[in-house]
Short mmCIF file of C-alpha atoms and ligand atoms in Angstrom, two decimals:
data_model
loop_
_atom_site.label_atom_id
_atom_site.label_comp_id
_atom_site.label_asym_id
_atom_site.label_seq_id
_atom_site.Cartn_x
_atom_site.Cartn_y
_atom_site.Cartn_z
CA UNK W 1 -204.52 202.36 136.90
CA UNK W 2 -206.16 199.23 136.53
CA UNK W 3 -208.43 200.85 133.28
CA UNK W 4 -208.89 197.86 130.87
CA UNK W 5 -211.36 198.08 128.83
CA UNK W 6 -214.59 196.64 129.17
CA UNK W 7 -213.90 195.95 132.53
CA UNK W 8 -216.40 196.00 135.35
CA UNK W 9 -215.00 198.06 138.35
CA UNK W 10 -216.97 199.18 141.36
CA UNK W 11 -215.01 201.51 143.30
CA UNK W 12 -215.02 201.52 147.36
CA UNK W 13 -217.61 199.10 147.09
CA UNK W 14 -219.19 197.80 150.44
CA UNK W 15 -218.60 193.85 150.76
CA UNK W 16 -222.11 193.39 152.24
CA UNK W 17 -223.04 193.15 149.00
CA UNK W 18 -220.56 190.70 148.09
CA UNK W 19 -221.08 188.26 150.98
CA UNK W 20 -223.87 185.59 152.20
CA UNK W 21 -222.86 187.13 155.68
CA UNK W 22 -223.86 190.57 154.72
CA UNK W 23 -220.77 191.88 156.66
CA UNK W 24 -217.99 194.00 155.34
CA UNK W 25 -216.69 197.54 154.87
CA UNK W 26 -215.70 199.18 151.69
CA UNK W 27 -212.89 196.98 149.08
CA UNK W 28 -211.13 199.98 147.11
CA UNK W 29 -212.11 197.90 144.09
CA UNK W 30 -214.27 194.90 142.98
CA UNK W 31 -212.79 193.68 139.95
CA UNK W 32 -215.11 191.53 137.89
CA UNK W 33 -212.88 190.38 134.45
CA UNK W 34 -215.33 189.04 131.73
CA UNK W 35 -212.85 186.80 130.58
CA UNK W 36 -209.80 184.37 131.40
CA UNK W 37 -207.47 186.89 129.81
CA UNK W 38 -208.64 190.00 131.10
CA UNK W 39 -208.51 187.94 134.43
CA UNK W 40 -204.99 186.59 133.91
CA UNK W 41 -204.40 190.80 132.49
CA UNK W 42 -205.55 192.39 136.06
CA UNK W 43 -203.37 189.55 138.02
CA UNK W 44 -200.24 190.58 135.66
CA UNK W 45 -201.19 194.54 136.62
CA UNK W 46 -201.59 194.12 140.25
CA UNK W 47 -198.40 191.90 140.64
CA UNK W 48 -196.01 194.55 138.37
CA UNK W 49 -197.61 197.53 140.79
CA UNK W 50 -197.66 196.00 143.87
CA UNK W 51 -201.38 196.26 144.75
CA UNK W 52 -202.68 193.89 146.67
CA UNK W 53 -205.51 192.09 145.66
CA UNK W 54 -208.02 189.04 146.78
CA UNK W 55 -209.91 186.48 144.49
CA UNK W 56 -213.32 185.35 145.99
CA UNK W 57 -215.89 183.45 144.03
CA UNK W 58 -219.44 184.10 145.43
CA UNK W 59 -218.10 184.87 149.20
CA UNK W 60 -220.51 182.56 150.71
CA UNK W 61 -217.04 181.49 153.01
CA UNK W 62 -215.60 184.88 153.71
CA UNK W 63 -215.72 187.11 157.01
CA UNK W 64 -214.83 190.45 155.61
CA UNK W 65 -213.64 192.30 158.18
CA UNK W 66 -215.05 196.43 158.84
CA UNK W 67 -212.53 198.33 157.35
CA UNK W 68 -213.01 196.89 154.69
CA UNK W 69 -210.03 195.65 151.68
CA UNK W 70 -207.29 197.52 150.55
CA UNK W 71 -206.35 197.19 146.81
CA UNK W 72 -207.92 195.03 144.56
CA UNK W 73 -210.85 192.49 145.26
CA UNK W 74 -210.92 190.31 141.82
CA UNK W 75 -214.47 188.42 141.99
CA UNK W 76 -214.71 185.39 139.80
CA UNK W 77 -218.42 184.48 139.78
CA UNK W 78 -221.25 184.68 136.85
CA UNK W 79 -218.87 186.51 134.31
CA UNK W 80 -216.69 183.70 134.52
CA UNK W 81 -219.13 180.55 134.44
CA UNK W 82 -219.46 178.55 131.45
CA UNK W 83 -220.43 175.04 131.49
CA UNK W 84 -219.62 172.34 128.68
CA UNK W 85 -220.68 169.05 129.19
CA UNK W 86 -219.30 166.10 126.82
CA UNK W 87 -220.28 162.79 128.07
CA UNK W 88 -219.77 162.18 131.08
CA UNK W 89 -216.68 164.82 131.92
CA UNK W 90 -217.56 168.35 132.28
CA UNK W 91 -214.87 171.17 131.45
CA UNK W 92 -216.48 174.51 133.89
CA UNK W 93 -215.09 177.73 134.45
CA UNK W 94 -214.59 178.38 138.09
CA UNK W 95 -216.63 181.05 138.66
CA UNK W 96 -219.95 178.83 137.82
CA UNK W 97 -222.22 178.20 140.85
CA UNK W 98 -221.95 174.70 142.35
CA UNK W 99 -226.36 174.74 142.64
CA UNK W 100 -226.32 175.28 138.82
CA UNK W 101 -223.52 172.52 138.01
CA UNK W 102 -225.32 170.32 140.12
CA UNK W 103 -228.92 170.92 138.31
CA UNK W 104 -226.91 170.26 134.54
CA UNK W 105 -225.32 167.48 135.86
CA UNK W 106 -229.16 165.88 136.87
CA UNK W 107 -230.37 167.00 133.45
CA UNK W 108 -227.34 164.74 131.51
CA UNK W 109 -228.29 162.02 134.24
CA UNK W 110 -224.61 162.49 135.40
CA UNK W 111 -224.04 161.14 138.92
CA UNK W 112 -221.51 162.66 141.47
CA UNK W 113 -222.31 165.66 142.01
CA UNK W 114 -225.27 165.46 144.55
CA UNK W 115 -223.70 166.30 147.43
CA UNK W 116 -223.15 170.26 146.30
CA UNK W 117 -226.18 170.83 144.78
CA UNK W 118 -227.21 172.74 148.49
CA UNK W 119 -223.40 174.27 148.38
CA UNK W 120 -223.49 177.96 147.57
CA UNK W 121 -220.42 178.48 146.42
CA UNK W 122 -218.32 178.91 143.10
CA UNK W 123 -216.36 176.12 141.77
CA UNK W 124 -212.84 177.82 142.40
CA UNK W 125 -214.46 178.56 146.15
CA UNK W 126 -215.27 174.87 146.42
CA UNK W 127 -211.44 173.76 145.08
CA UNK W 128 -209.84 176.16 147.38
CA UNK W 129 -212.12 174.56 150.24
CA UNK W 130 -212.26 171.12 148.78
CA UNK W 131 -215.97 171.35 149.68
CA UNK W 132 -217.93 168.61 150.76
CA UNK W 133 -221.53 167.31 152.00
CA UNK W 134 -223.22 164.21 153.27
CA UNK W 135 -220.16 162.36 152.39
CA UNK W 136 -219.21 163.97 149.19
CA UNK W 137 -216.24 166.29 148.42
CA UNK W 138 -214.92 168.15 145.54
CA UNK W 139 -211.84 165.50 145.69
CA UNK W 140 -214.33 162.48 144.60
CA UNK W 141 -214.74 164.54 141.22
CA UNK W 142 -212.50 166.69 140.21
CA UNK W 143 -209.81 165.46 137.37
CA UNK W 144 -208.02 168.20 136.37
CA UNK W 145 -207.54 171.77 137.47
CA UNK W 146 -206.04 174.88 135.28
CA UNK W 147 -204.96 177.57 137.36
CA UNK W 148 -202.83 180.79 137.54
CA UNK W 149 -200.34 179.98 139.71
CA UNK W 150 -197.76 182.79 141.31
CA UNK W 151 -195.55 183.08 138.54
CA UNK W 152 -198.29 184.19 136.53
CA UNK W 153 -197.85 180.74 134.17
CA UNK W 154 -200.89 178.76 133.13
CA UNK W 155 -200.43 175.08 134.67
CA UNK W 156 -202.39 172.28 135.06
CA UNK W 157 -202.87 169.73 137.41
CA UNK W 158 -204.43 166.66 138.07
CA UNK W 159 -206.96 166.11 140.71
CA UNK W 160 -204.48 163.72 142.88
CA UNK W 161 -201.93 166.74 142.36
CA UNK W 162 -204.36 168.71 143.92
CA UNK W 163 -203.36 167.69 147.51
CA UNK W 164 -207.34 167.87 148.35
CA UNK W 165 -208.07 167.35 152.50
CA UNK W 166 -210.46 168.29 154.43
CA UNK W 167 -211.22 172.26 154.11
CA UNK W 168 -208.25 173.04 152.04
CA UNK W 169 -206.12 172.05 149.07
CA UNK W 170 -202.78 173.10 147.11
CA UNK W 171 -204.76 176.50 145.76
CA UNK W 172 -204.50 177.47 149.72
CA UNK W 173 -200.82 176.42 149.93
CA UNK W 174 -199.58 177.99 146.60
CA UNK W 175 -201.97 180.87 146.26
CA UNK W 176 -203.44 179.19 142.83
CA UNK W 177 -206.30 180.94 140.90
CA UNK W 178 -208.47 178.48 139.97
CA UNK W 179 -209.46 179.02 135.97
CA UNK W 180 -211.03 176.06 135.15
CA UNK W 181 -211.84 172.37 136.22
CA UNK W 182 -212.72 169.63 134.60
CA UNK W 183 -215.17 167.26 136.33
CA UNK W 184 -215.65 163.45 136.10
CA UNK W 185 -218.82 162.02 136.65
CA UNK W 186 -220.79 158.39 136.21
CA UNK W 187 -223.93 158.06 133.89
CA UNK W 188 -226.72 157.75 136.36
CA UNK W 189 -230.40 157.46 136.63
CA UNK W 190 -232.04 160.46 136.58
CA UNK W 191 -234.98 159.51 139.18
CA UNK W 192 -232.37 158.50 141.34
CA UNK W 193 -229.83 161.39 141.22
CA UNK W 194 -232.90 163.92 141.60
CA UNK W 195 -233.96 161.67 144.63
CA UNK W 196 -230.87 162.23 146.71
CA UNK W 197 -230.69 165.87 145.83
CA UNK W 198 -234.54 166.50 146.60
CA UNK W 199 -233.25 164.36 150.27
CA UNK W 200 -230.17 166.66 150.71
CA UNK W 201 -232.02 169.90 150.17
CA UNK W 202 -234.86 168.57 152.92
CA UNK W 203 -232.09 167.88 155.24
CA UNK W 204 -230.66 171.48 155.37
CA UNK W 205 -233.85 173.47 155.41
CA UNK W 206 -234.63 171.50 158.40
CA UNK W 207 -231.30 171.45 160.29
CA UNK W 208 -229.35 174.93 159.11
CA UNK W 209 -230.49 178.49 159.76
CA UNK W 210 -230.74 179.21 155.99
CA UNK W 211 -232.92 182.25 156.59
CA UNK W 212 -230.19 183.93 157.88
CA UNK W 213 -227.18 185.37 156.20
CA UNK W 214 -224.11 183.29 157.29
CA UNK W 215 -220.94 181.65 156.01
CA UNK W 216 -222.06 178.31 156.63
CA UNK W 217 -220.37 176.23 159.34
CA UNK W 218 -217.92 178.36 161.21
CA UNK W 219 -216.18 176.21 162.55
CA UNK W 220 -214.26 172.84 160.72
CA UNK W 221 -215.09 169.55 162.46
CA UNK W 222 -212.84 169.01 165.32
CA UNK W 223 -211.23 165.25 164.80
CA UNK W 224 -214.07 162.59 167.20
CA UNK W 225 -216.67 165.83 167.42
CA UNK W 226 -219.06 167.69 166.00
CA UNK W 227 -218.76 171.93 166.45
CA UNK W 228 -222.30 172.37 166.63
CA UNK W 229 -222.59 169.84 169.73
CA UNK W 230 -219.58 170.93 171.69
CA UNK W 231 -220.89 174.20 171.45
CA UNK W 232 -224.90 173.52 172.03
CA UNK W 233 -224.06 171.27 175.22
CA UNK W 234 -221.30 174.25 176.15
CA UNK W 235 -224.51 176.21 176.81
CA UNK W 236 -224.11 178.66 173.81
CA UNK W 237 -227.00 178.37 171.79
CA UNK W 238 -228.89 181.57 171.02
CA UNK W 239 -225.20 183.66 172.59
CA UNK W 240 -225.65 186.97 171.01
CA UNK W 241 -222.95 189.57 170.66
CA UNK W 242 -224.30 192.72 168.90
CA UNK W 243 -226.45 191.30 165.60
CA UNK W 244 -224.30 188.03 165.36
CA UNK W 245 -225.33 185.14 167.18
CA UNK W 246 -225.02 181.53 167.66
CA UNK W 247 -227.54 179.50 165.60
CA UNK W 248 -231.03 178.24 167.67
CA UNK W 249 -231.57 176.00 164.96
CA UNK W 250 -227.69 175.12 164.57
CA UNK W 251 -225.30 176.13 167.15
CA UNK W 252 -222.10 174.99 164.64
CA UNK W 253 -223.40 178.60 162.36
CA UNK W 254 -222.99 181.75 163.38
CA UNK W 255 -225.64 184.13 161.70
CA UNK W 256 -226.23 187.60 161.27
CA UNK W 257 -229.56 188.84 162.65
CA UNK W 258 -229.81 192.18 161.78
CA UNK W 259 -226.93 194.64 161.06
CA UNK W 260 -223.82 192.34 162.57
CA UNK W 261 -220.74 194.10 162.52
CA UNK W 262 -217.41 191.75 161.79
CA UNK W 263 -216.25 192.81 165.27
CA UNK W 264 -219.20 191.25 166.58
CA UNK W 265 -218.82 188.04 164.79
CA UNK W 266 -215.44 187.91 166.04
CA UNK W 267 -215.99 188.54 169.30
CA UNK W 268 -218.59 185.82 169.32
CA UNK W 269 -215.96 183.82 167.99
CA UNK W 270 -213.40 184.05 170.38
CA UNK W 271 -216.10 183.37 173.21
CA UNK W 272 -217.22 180.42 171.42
CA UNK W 273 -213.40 178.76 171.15
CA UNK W 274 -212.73 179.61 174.35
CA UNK W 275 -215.61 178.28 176.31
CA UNK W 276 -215.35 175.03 174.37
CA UNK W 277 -211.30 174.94 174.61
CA UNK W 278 -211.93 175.32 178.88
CA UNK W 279 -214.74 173.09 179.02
CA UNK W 280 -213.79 169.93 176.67
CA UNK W 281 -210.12 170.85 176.16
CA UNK W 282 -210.97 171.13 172.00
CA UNK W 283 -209.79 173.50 170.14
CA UNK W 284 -212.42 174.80 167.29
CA UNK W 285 -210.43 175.82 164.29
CA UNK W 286 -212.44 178.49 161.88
CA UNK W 287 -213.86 177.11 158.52
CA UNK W 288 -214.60 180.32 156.92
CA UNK W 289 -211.48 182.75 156.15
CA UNK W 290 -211.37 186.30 158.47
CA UNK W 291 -210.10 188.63 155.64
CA UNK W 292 -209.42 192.68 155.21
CA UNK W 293 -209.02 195.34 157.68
CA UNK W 294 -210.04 195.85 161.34
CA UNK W 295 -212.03 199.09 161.97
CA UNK W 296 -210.01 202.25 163.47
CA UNK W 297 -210.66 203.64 166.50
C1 FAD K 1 -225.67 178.41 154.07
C2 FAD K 1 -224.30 177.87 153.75
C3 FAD K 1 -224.11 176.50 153.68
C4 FAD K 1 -222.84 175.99 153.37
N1 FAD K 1 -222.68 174.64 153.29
C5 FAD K 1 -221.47 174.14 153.01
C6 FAD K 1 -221.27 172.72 152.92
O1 FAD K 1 -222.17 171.94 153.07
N2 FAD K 1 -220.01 172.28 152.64
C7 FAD K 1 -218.96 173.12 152.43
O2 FAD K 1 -217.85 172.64 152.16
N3 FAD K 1 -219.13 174.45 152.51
C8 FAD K 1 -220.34 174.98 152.78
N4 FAD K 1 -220.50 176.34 152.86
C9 FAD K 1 -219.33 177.21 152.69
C10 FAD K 1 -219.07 177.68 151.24
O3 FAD K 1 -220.24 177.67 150.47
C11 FAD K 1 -217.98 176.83 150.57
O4 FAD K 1 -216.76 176.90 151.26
C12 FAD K 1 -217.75 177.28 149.11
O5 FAD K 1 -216.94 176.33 148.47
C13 FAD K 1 -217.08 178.65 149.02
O6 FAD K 1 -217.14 179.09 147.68
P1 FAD K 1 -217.21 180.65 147.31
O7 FAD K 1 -217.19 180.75 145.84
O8 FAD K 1 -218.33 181.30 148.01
O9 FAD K 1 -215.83 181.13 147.90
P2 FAD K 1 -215.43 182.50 148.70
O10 FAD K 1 -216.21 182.51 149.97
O11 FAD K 1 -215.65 183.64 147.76
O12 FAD K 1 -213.94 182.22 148.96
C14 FAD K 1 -213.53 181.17 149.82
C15 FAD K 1 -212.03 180.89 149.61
O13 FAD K 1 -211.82 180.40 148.29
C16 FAD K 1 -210.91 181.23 147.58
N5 FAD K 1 -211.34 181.28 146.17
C17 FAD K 1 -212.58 181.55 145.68
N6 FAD K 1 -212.58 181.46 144.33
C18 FAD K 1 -211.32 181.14 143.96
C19 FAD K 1 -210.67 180.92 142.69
N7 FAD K 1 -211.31 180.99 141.53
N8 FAD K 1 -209.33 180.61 142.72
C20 FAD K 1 -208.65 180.52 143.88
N9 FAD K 1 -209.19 180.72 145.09
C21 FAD K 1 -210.52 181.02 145.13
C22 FAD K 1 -210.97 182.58 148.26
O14 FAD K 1 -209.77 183.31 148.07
C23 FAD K 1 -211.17 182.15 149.72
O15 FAD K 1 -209.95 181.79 150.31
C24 FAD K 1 -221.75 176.87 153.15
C25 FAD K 1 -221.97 178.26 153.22
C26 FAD K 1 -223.22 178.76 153.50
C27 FAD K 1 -223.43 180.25 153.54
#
């Protein structure tokens, strides 16, 4: 159905291998287009047949869920990543990793960028989240944006167009695919850039569990807190449901420490938001997105 040439399909494909979490059941089909037009083609084919599909960059924010996806999972991630750097803006296709923008942005000297260098996500992940660190975010940097939007036009935007806040922006709200983004830096000094980055990437190897699969933080910032405190002094630290468990080194992640199922991590959700919810009267809203479908029986 979807048979365009040249293009990389893997069929009931299990979305453990698709996901820092390591959790996930079978999508029907990973779609992996080589270019923006075979991209923009398999949008235009899933649209006129009514298959459902989901764009994910390098799923480092995703909870697939044990059932796995129905329809079409398009994945925008090294077949879509080219860099160009001219002066101090750089035009990147979306599916480029944020580590390896980062590290080309140090080599021009170009300053601004820091803050995702320990990020592992796409660029179109990192727009759709507005991704930030240590007082960065994508919104300090980003100056224009091409994306697919739902009519299946081309459009462009500018970054304040963007509607950028915290976890979220307009690709959320519209259902945009991110194409391309072009990113505004300052000339820097090298020393200095590679300084803060070297400082960043200290920071999370000592505070997050990053020898565990995870999504990151699962939980967004409540407004006055932190997650990882409400739920440490809540007495959850170490909680285990099944494989998934609350963080010993971080109790704002939720890792995987074996086989997790999604159930699991759910579960352990749920416990978690209630717990803090009756305790401190805070409601913890998840960061990372629960997709696909729940296991039968
Ligand atoms: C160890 C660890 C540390 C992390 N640290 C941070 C951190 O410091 N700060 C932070 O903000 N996040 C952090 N994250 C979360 C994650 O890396 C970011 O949210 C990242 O931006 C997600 O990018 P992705 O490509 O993996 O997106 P995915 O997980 O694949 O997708 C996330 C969302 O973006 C959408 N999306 C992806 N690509 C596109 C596209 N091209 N067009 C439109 N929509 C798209 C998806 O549909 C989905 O809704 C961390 C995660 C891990 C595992």
């Amino acid at each position: 159905m979807l048979g365009v040439v040249l293009l990389k399909i893997l069929y009931n494909e299990s979305m453990k291998n698709h996901t820092s979490f390591k959790i996930g059941g079978p999508a029907d089909k990973v779609i992996m287009p080589e270019s923006e037009e075979e991209l923009i083609r398999v949008i235009q084919k899933c649209r006129k047949e009514n298959v459902d599909y989901f764009i994910m960059g390098n799923g480092s924010n995703i909870l697939v869920r044990d059932g796995g996806i129905k329809g079409v999972v398009v994945k925008i991630e090294k077949n879509l990543s080219n860099i160009n750097i001219e002066g101090n803006k750089i035009t990147v296709q979306s599916g480029a990793l944020l580590t390896r923008l980062s590290k080309k942005a140090l080599k021009n000297s170009l300053e601004g960028l820091e803050f995702a260098s320990g990020i592992p996500g796409t660029v179109g992940g990192a727009i759709a989240m507005n991704a930030g660190a240590y007082g960065g975010e994508m919104k300090d940097v980003v100056s224009k944006v091409k994306v697919l939007d739902k009519k299946g036009k081309v459009i462009e935007h500018s970054g304040e167009e963007m509607n950028f806040r915290y976890r979220g922006s307009r690709v959320q709200d519209e259902g945009f695919i991110v194409l391309e983004v072009e990113i505004e830096l300052k000339e820097g000094n090298y020393d200095e850039i590679k300084e803060k980055m070297d400082d960043f990437t200290k920071r999370r190897k000592t505070k997050q569990p990053l020898e565990y699969p995870s999504a990151g933080s699962t939980f967004k910032r409540p407004e006055g807190y932190y997650a990882g405190k409400l739920i440490q002094d809540s007495g959850l630290k170490g909680l285990r449901h099944g494989d998934a468990q609350v963080s010993e080194k971080h109790s704002g992640f939720v890792i995987n420490v074996g086989d997790a199922t999604s159930k699991e991590v759910e579960n352990l959700i749920k416990v978690i938001q209630k717990t803090v919810k009756d305790r401190y009267n805070v409601v913890l809203e998840p960061e990372l997105k629960v997709i696909g479908e729940k296991q039968k029986g």
